[in-house]
XYZ file of C-alpha atoms in Angstrom:
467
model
C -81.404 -117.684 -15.001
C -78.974 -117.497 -12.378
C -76.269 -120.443 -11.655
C -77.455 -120.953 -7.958
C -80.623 -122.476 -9.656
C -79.594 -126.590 -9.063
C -77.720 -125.209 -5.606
C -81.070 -123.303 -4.173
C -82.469 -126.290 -4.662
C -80.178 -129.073 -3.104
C -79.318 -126.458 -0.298
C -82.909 -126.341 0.402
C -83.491 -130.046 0.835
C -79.718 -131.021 1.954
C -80.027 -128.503 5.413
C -82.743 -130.454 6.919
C -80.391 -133.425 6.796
C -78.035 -130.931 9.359
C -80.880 -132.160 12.295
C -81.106 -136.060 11.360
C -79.301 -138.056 9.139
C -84.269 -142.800 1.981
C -86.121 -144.248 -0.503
C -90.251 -143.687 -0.436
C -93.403 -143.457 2.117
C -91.210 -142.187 4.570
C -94.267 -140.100 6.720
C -95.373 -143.523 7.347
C -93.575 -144.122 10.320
C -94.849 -148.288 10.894
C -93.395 -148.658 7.240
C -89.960 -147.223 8.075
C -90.258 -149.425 10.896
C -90.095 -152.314 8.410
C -87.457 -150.519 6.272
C -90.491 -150.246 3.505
C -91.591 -153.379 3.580
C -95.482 -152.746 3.209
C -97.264 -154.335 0.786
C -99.098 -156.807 2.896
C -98.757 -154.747 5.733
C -100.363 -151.370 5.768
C -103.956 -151.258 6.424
C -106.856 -148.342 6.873
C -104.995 -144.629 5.171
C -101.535 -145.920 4.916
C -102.292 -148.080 2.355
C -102.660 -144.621 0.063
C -99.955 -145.182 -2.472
C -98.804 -148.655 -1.816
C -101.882 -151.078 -2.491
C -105.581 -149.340 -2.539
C -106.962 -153.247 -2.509
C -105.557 -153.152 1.708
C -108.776 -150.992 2.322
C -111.450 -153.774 1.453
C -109.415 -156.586 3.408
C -110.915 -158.088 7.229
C -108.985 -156.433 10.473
C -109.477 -152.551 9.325
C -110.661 -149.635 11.441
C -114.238 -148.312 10.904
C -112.682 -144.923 11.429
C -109.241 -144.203 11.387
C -107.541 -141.116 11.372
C -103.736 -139.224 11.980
C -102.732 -136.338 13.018
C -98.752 -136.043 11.173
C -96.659 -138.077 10.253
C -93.417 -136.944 9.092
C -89.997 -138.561 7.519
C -86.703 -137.568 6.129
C -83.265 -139.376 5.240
C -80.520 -139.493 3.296
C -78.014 -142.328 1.882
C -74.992 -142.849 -0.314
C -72.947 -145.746 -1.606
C -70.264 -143.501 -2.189
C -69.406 -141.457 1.079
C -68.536 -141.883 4.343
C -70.208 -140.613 6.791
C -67.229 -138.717 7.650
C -67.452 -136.909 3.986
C -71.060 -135.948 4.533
C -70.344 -134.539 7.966
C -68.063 -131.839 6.088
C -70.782 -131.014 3.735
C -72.752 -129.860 6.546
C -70.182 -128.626 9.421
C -66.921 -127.518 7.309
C -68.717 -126.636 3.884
C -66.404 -123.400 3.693
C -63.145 -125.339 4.375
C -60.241 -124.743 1.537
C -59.494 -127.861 -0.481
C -55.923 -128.582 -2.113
C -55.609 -130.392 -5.293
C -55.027 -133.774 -3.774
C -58.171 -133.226 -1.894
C -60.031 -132.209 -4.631
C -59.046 -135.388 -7.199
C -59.771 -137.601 -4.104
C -63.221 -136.106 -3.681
C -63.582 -136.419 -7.421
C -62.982 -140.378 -7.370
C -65.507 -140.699 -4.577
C -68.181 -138.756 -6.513
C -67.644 -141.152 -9.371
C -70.492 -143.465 -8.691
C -74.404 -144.175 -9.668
C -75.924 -143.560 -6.057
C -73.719 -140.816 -4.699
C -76.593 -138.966 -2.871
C -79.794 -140.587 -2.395
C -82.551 -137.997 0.138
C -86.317 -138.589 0.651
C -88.432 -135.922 2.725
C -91.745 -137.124 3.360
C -94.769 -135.296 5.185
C -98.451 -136.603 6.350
C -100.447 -133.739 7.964
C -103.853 -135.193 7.800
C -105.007 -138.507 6.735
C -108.052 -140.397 7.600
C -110.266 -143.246 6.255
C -113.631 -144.760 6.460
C -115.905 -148.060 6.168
C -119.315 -147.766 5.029
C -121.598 -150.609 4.989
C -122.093 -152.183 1.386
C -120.413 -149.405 -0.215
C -116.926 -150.152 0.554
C -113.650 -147.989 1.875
C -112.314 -145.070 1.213
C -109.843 -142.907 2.045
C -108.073 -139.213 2.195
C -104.542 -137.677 2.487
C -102.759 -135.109 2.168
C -98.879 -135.237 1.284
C -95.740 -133.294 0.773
C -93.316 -135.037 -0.527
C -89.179 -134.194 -2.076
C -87.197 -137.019 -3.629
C -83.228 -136.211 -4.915
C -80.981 -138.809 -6.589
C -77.513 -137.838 -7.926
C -75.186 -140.022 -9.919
C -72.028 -139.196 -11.667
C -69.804 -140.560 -13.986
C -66.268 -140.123 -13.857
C -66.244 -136.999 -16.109
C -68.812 -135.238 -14.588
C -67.370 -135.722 -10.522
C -63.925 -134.827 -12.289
C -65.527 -131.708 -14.040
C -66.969 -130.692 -11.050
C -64.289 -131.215 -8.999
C -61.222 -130.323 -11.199
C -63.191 -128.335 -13.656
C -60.795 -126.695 -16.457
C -58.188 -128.716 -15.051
C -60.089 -132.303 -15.507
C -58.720 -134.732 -17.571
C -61.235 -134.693 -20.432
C -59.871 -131.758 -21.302
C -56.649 -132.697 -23.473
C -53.358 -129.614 -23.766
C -54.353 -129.339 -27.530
C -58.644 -128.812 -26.456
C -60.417 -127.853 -29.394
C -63.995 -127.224 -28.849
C -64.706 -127.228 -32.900
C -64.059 -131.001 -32.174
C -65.046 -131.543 -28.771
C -67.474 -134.855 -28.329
C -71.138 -134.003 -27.296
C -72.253 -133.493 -23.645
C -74.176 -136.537 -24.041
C -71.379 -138.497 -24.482
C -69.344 -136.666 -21.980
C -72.261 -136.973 -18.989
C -72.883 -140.936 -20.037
C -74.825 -142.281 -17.019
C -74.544 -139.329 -15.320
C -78.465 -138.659 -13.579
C -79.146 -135.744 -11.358
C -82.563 -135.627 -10.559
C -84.876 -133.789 -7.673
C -88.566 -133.439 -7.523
C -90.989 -131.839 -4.982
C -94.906 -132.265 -4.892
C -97.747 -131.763 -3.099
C -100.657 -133.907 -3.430
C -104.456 -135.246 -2.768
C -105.204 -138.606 -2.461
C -108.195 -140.676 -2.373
C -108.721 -144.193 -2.429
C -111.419 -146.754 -2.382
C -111.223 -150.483 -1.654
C -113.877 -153.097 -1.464
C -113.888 -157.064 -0.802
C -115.582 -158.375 -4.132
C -114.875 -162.610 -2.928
C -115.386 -163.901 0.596
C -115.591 -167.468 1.280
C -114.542 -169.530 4.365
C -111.080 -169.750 3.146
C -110.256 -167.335 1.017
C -110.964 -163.278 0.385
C -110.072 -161.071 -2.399
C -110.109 -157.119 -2.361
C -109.266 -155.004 -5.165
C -108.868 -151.101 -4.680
C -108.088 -148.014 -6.634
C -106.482 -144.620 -6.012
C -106.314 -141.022 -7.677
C -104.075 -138.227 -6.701
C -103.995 -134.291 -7.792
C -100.394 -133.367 -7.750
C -99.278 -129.595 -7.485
C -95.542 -129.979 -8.532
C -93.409 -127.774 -6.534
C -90.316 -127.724 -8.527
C -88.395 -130.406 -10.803
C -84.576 -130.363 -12.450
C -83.681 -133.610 -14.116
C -80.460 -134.354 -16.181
C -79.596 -137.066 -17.227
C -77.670 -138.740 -20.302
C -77.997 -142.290 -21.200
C -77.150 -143.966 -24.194
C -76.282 -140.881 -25.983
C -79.280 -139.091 -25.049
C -79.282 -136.191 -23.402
C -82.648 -135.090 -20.697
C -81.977 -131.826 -19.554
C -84.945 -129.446 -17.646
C -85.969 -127.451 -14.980
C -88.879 -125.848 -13.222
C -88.986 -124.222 -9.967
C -91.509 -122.165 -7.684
C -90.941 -118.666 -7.388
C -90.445 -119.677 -3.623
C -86.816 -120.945 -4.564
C -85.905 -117.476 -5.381
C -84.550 -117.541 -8.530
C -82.925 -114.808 -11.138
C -83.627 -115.787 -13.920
C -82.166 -112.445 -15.841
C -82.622 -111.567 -19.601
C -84.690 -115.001 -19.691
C -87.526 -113.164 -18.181
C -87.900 -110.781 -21.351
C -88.257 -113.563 -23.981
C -92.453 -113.979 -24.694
C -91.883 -117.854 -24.603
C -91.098 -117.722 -20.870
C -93.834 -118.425 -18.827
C -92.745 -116.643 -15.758
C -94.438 -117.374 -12.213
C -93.146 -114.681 -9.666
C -96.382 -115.368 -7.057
C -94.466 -115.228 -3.125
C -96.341 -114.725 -1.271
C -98.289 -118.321 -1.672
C -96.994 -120.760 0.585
C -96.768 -123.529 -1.695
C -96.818 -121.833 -5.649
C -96.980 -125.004 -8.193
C -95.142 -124.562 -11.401
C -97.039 -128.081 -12.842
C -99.701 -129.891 -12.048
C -100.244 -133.623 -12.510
C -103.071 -136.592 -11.996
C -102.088 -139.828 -10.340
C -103.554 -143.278 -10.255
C -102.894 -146.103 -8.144
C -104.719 -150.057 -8.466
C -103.900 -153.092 -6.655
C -105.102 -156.249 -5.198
C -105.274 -158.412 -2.275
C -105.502 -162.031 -1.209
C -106.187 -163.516 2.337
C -105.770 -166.789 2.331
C -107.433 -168.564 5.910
C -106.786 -166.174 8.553
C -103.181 -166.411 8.001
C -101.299 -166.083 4.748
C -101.512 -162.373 2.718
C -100.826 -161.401 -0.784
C -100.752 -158.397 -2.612
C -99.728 -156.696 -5.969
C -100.066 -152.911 -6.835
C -99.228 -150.699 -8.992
C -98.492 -146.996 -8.339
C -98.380 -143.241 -9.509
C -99.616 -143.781 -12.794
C -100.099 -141.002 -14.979
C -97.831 -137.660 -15.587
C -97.001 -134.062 -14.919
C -97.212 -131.215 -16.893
C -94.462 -128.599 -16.131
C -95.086 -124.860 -17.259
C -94.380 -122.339 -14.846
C -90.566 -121.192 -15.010
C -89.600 -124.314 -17.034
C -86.213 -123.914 -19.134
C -84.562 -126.809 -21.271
C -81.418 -127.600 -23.235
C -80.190 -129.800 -26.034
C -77.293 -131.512 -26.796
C -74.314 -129.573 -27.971
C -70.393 -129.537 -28.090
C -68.281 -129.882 -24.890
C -66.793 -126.392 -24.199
C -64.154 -125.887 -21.750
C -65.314 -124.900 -18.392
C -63.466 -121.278 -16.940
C -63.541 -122.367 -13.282
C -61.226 -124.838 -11.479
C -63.874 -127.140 -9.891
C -65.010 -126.994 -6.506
C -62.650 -125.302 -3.848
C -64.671 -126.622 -0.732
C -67.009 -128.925 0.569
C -69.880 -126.675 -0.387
C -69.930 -128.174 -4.039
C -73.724 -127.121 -4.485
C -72.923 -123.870 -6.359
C -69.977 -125.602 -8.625
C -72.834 -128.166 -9.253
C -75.110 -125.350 -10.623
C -72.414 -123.414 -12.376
C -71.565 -126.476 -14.340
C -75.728 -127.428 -14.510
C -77.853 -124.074 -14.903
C -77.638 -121.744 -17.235
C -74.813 -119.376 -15.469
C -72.035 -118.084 -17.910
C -69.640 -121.551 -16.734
C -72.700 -123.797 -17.587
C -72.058 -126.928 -20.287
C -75.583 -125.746 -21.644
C -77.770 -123.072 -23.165
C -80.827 -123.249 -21.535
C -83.909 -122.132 -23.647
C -87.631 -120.801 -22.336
C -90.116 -123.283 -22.827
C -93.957 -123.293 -22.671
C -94.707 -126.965 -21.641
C -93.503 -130.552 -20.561
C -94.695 -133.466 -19.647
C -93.211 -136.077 -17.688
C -94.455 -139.448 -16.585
C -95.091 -140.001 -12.852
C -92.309 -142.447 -10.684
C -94.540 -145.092 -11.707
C -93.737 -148.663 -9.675
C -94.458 -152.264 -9.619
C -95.386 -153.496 -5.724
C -95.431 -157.308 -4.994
C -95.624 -158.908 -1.465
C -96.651 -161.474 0.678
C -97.227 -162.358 4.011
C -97.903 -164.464 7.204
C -99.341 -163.804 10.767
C -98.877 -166.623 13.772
C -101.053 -165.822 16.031
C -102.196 -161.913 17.254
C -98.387 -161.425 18.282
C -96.451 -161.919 14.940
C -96.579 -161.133 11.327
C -94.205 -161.687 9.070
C -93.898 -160.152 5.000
C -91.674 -159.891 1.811
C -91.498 -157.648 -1.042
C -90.713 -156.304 -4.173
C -91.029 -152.893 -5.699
C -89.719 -152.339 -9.439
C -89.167 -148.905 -10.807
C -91.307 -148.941 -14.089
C -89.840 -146.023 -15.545
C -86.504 -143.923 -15.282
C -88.139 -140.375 -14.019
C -87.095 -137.797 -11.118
C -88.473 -139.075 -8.077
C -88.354 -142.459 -8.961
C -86.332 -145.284 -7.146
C -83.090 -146.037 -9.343
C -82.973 -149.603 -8.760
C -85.254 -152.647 -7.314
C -86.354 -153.152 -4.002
C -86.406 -155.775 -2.036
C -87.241 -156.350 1.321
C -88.305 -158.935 4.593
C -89.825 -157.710 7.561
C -91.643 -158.634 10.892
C -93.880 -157.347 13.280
C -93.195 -158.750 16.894
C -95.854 -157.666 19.975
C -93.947 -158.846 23.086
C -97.141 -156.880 24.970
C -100.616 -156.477 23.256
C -99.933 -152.648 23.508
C -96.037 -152.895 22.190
C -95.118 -153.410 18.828
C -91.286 -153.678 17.812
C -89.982 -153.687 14.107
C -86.855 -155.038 12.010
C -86.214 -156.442 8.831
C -83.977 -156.875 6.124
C -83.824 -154.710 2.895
C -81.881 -153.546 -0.524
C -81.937 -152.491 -3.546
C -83.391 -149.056 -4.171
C -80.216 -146.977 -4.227
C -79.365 -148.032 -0.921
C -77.070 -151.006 0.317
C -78.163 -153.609 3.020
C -80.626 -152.209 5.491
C -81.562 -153.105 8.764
C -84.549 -151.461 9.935
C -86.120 -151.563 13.757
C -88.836 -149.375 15.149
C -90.873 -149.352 17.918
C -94.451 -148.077 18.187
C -97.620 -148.493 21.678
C -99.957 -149.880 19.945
C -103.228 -150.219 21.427
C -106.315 -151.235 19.858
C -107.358 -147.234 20.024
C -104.737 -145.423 18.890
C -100.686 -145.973 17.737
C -97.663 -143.708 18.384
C -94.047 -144.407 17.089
C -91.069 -143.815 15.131
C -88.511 -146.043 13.138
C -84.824 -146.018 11.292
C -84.407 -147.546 7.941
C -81.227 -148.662 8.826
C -79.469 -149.260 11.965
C -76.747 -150.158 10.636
C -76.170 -147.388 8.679
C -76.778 -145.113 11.309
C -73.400 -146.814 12.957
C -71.404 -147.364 10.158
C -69.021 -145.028 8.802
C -68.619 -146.541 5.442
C -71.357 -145.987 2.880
C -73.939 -144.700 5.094
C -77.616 -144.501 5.379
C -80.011 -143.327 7.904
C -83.510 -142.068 7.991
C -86.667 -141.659 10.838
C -89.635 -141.242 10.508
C -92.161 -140.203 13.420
C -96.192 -140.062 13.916
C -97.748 -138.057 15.995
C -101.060 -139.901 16.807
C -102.682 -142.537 14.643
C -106.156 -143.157 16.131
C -108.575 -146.477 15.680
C -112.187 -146.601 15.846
C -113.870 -150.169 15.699
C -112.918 -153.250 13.583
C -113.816 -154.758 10.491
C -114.347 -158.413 11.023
């Protein structure tokens, strides 16, 4: 397998971050809006993966229906914006030594890159009389999280030269890569997936309503590396469509390699997966909302192109680290199976890996037609690629100055991100919506630890209204 394997694959992602500078639903542009605040708030198609029980509640379209929505973004408690400018506009630029250990401190953190591309083509839901709602989507969606301890930024910075590497090395009694990469996580996943959903109101009385809703999803998985080592054990695969290009060398000769070399599909899978989603829903009079969901349950099974490595013995690197802003390759010399790698990557038939399965919790309250205002919570249940790496938490409100004008802003954390203040602004008539929305203003103007994201819909149209 060639070393470029873990630098194909960030390149890929990282250059669409060269045209705008995130954590989950980003295609949904009202939700970045409310820097993911959603819970209570998403109603008809966009309540696909956040809280199924949304379709059965009172205010939905009869009919409603988009036409793309599309997201990306990309944060980091570790760099300044500064920092991830040369990534992008003086990748090839030399580095001297004191350049290199400085890059290596700032590397030395949980959340150094956080990116989220997210992409709606078609959606579109429906209410049928006694039977309930449903609803359809398609999705694309890429999620990349890298954190690095101390040894690994200096190993990938300073490589032979970093300090875990003592005058007297001796790799008969070098610790395990486990140890070495403690807390270190680099993890990227890309899918594309089919949803439906179905939600029905099973309690209505004068003042109060309760919905409950469930959700499946077919997931083609695109491509998947995940590292990680936590206490003192060691996760190390990949699995990659043959659109990413890669040579994988001798590897392809071994009969436990299950090579997929298929180009000229647009979208090859190398795993496929089944979702689930359930939730419920509480209206309380006509003004107070509650909600609880939980999401992507269920797992993936990688087989397509899918290598994997144990634990073994530190050996000492050959290279000297990174010598430029374009770290990417070092990254995968150090990660994939080139002849510089810390592992021996082995052919494997089959994996399975849970789904980024989370725990949604909100609540909300609308004054009037003009304002609505929500809270929530969203809990990573497990520790998978594509997952958040921390709680969320989040406050939000939905302001119509005009009935046709709908402004956004909030307050959020959590999620690998620092303090976000979202805004967005969307025409919102009782036909059709169009808008966009940032995450985070604030990051978008702050130098220090920056974060930025936006997310954009085409058309969003509105048929009728439950009542």
């Amino acid at each position: 397998m060639s070393c470029r394997t873990v630098a194909s694959f960030l390149s890929l992602f990282l250059a669409t971050t060269a045209v705008v500078q995130a954590q989950t639903e980003l295609g949904n542009f009202s939700n970045v809006a409310r820097g993911g605040v959603a819970t209570t708030f998403v109603t008809d198609f966009q309540a696909i993966g956040i809280n199924p029980a949304n379709l059965g509640r009172t205010g939905n379209a009869r009919v409603a229906f988009t036409i793309g929505e599309f997201g990306i973004g990309v944060g980091s408690q570790a760099l300044t914006r500064t920092q991830l400018r040369k990534f992008i506009e003086d990748s090839g630029e030399e580095l001297n030594m004191a350049q290199k250990r400085e890059m290596a401190r700032a590397f030395t953190s949980d959340n150094v890159l956080n990116l989220n591309v997210d992409a709606t083509p078609v959606a579109f839901s429906v209410v049928l009389p006694v039977m309930g709602s449903f609803a359809f989507s398609s999705r694309q969606r890429v999620s990349t999280h890298l954190g690095l301890n101390k040894n690994t930024a200096e190993l990938l910075w300073l490589g032979k030269d970093a300090p875990i590497y003592p005058a007297n090395f001796n790799p008969a009694t070098a610790p395990l890569v486990s140890e070495v990469l403690e807390g270190t996580s680099i993890q990227m996943a890309a899918y594309n997936e089919y949803n439906i959903a179905y939600g029905r109101q099973v309690l209505s009385l004068p003042a109060f309503g309760l919905s409950v809703g469930a959700g499946y999803r077919y997931i083609q998985g695109i491509g998947v590396v995940d590292v990680r080592s936590k206490d003192g054990q060691l996760e190390a695969y990949s699995a990659l469509s043959p659109q990413f290009d890669i040579d994988y060398g001798s590897v392809v000769n071994n009969p436990s390699f299950n090579l997929q070399k298929d180009t000229d599909k647009l979208l090859q899978p190398v795993g496929r997966g089944h979702g689930y989603d359930v939730g419920i829903a509480a209206e309380l009079g006509k003004k107070v909302r509650l909600g609880a969901s939980v999401t992507d349950i269920g797992q993936m099974t990688w087989e397509g192109n899918l290598l994997t490595a144990n634990d073994q013995k530190l050996k000492r690197l050959r290279s000297s680290g990174a010598d430029s802003y374009e770290f990417f390759s070092e990254l995968a010399d150090i990660f994939a199976s080139g002849t510089d790698s810390l592992f021996q990557y082995k052919p494997a038939q089959e994996r399975k890996a849970s789904l980024p399965t989370k725990f949604r919790a909100g609540a909300g309250i609308r004054v009037g037609s003009r304002l609505e205002v929500g809270a929530d919570v969203t809990m990573p249940l497990n520790n998978v690629a594509g997952n958040i790496p921390a709680p969320f938490y989040g406050v939000a409100l939905d302001v119509k100055p005009l009935s046709w004008i709908r402004l956004s802003t909030g307050a959020t954390s959590g999620a690998g991100y620092g303090l976000g203040i979202p805004v967005g602004f969307a025409i919102a008539t009782k036909v059709y919506e169009l808008g966009f929305g940032t995450r985070d203003l604030r990051g978008l103007l702050s130098d220090e630890r920056p974060y930025a994201s936006v997310a954009m819909g085409t058309l969003r149209f509105k048929i009728g209204t439950v009542k």
